[in-house]
Amino acid sequence: PAGPHPENGETTTRAPRAQVFLQDDTLVDRDLGRYLYVLVKYLALAGFDVTVRGTQQLRARVAEQRWAGYLLQETAVQIGGSIPGEPGEADVVVTDGAAVPASLAGLKTFELVKGRRLTRQPGAYDVLFPYMMNPRHYINGSHLKLAQYRTKSRNIGLFFSGSYDARYRNPAIVEKYGTLQRPMLLDLLFEGLSEEQLFRTSPDFDSELSTGHHEKQFVFMDNLQGNRVAKRHWLETLGQCRFFLACPGVDMPLSHNLVEAMSVGCVPLTQYGDFFDPPLRDGIDCVAHSGTDIVDRAREVLSMDEAKADTLSRNAIAYYEKHLSVAAFVRRVLEHPGQTVRIGMNFMPVDGIR
C-alpha cells in the first residue's frame, strides 16, 4: 500500500498492516497458542506489520504462555491497547469474534474458528490452517535454511527420534482416529526388522549420523535415553534422511515432525496422510502404511532404489511448498474471494477422515 509522506506529501510505500483483535483467552493457551503464534508469525514473514489487541488480562496471559509468549519477542508484532481502543490503520483484520471497530469495516477480515482436537465439522471454516512446523523453527530461524538442508547427502534410510513411553499408549489414538499408537508401531519394527536393518543411536549419535552409512537402516533415537538432536540442528538432520517414520503424538495423530520432514524432502512413512488437506498420496509424496503392514512398508523403503526415492523426495518438497509453507497459506487466505474468510484451527479436513 502507498500513502502520503508525512512531511512533503509525496507518495511512499509502507509495509501492509494487520490488526488482530482477540477476546478469547483460550487462544493463547498452550495448544491453541502455537496456532496463534504461527498465524501471526506467518503474517509477519509475509511482510505485514502486526498489532495484536486484546484486554489487559489477555495481554498478561500472553506473557505467561510458552508459545503465545514468543509474540512479545517479534519485532514486527506489537501487543497493543485494549479493545476497542484506537485501531490505527490496517489492510487486513484478524478476529476471534471480538468486535472490530467501525473504522475498519469493509476490510479483508480473517475470522479465527477453533476446533477441538482435530474435530470434523463440515462448513465450519473456509480455509483450513495447515498443521505446521514446531514454532521453535520460526523462533530460531532454521526455517530460513530449508533450501540448504534439502541438498544434504542422505545417508539415513528411515529415521525416527522421539520418546517411547507409556504416555503414547493412549487408547484414544486407536479408538478415535484408527491409527496405531507409537509404541505399537515401534515394537512391530523392532520385532520384524533384522538386526542389520536396525540402528539404535548411542551417546555419540552426532558423529554416527553425520558420518555413518545408514542408507539401508531404520535409525531410532530414543529421547528418554538422552539421545536427542539439538533443536537448532533438527531440520538439518532430517535433510540427511530419505524417509521419516511419522508416529502419532500423545493425543492425536498429527505431529510437527511430519511437516518438518517434508519441508526438507524427507518422505513420511505414515498412517495418517489422509488427515492433510489435500491428502498425501501413497507412492507420490508419501509412503502409506495401514499399521499392521508397517514392517513390510519399512522394508520396502529401505530397499527402494535411489531414483525412485529421489522422486518421492522432490514430490514431498513440492507438496510442502504448495500446501504447507508460509507463502502458500498467506496466498490462500489473501486470494480467497470472500471479504470475510473463516480460518479453521485444530480441525481435520472434511474429506480426510476415515
PDB file of N, CA and C in Angstrom, residues 146-154 239 264:
ATOM      1  N   LEU A 146      15.872 -23.913   4.584  1.00  0.00           N
ATOM      2  CA  LEU A 146      15.323 -25.135   4.001  1.00  0.00           C
ATOM      3  C   LEU A 146      16.035 -25.510   2.703  1.00  0.00           C
ATOM      4  N   ALA A 147      16.311 -24.522   1.858  1.00  0.00           N
ATOM      5  CA  ALA A 147      16.974 -24.816   0.582  1.00  0.00           C
ATOM      6  C   ALA A 147      18.328 -25.468   0.826  1.00  0.00           C
ATOM      7  N   GLN A 148      19.036 -25.009   1.829  1.00  0.00           N
ATOM      8  CA  GLN A 148      20.340 -25.576   2.174  1.00  0.00           C
ATOM      9  C   GLN A 148      20.191 -27.017   2.669  1.00  0.00           C
ATOM     10  N   TYR A 149      19.219 -27.256   3.531  1.00  0.00           N
ATOM     11  CA  TYR A 149      19.043 -28.584   4.108  1.00  0.00           C
ATOM     12  C   TYR A 149      18.568 -29.603   3.065  1.00  0.00           C
ATOM     13  N   ARG A 150      17.886 -29.131   2.050  1.00  0.00           N
ATOM     14  CA  ARG A 150      17.380 -30.048   1.014  1.00  0.00           C
ATOM     15  C   ARG A 150      18.498 -30.630   0.150  1.00  0.00           C
ATOM     16  N   THR A 151      19.658 -30.041   0.202  1.00  0.00           N
ATOM     17  CA  THR A 151      20.768 -30.518  -0.632  1.00  0.00           C
ATOM     18  C   THR A 151      21.741 -31.405   0.144  1.00  0.00           C
ATOM     19  N   LYS A 152      21.406 -31.747   1.382  1.00  0.00           N
ATOM     20  CA  LYS A 152      22.276 -32.594   2.185  1.00  0.00           C
ATOM     21  C   LYS A 152      22.376 -33.994   1.566  1.00  0.00           C
ATOM     22  N   SER A 153      23.506 -34.650   1.795  1.00  0.00           N
ATOM     23  CA  SER A 153      23.662 -36.049   1.395  1.00  0.00           C
ATOM     24  C   SER A 153      22.813 -36.907   2.324  1.00  0.00           C
ATOM     25  N   ARG A 154      21.964 -37.743   1.741  1.00  0.00           N
ATOM     26  CA  ARG A 154      21.012 -38.517   2.546  1.00  0.00           C
ATOM     27  C   ARG A 154      21.615 -39.892   2.869  1.00  0.00           C
ATOM     28  N   GLY A 239      17.236 -33.455   6.857  1.00  0.00           N
ATOM     29  CA  GLY A 239      17.730 -33.352   5.492  1.00  0.00           C
ATOM     30  C   GLY A 239      18.688 -34.463   5.117  1.00  0.00           C
ATOM     31  N   VAL A 264      12.034 -30.512   4.044  1.00  0.00           N
ATOM     32  CA  VAL A 264      13.411 -30.695   3.568  1.00  0.00           C
ATOM     33  C   VAL A 264      13.529 -31.914   2.647  1.00  0.00           C
TER      34      VAL A 264
END
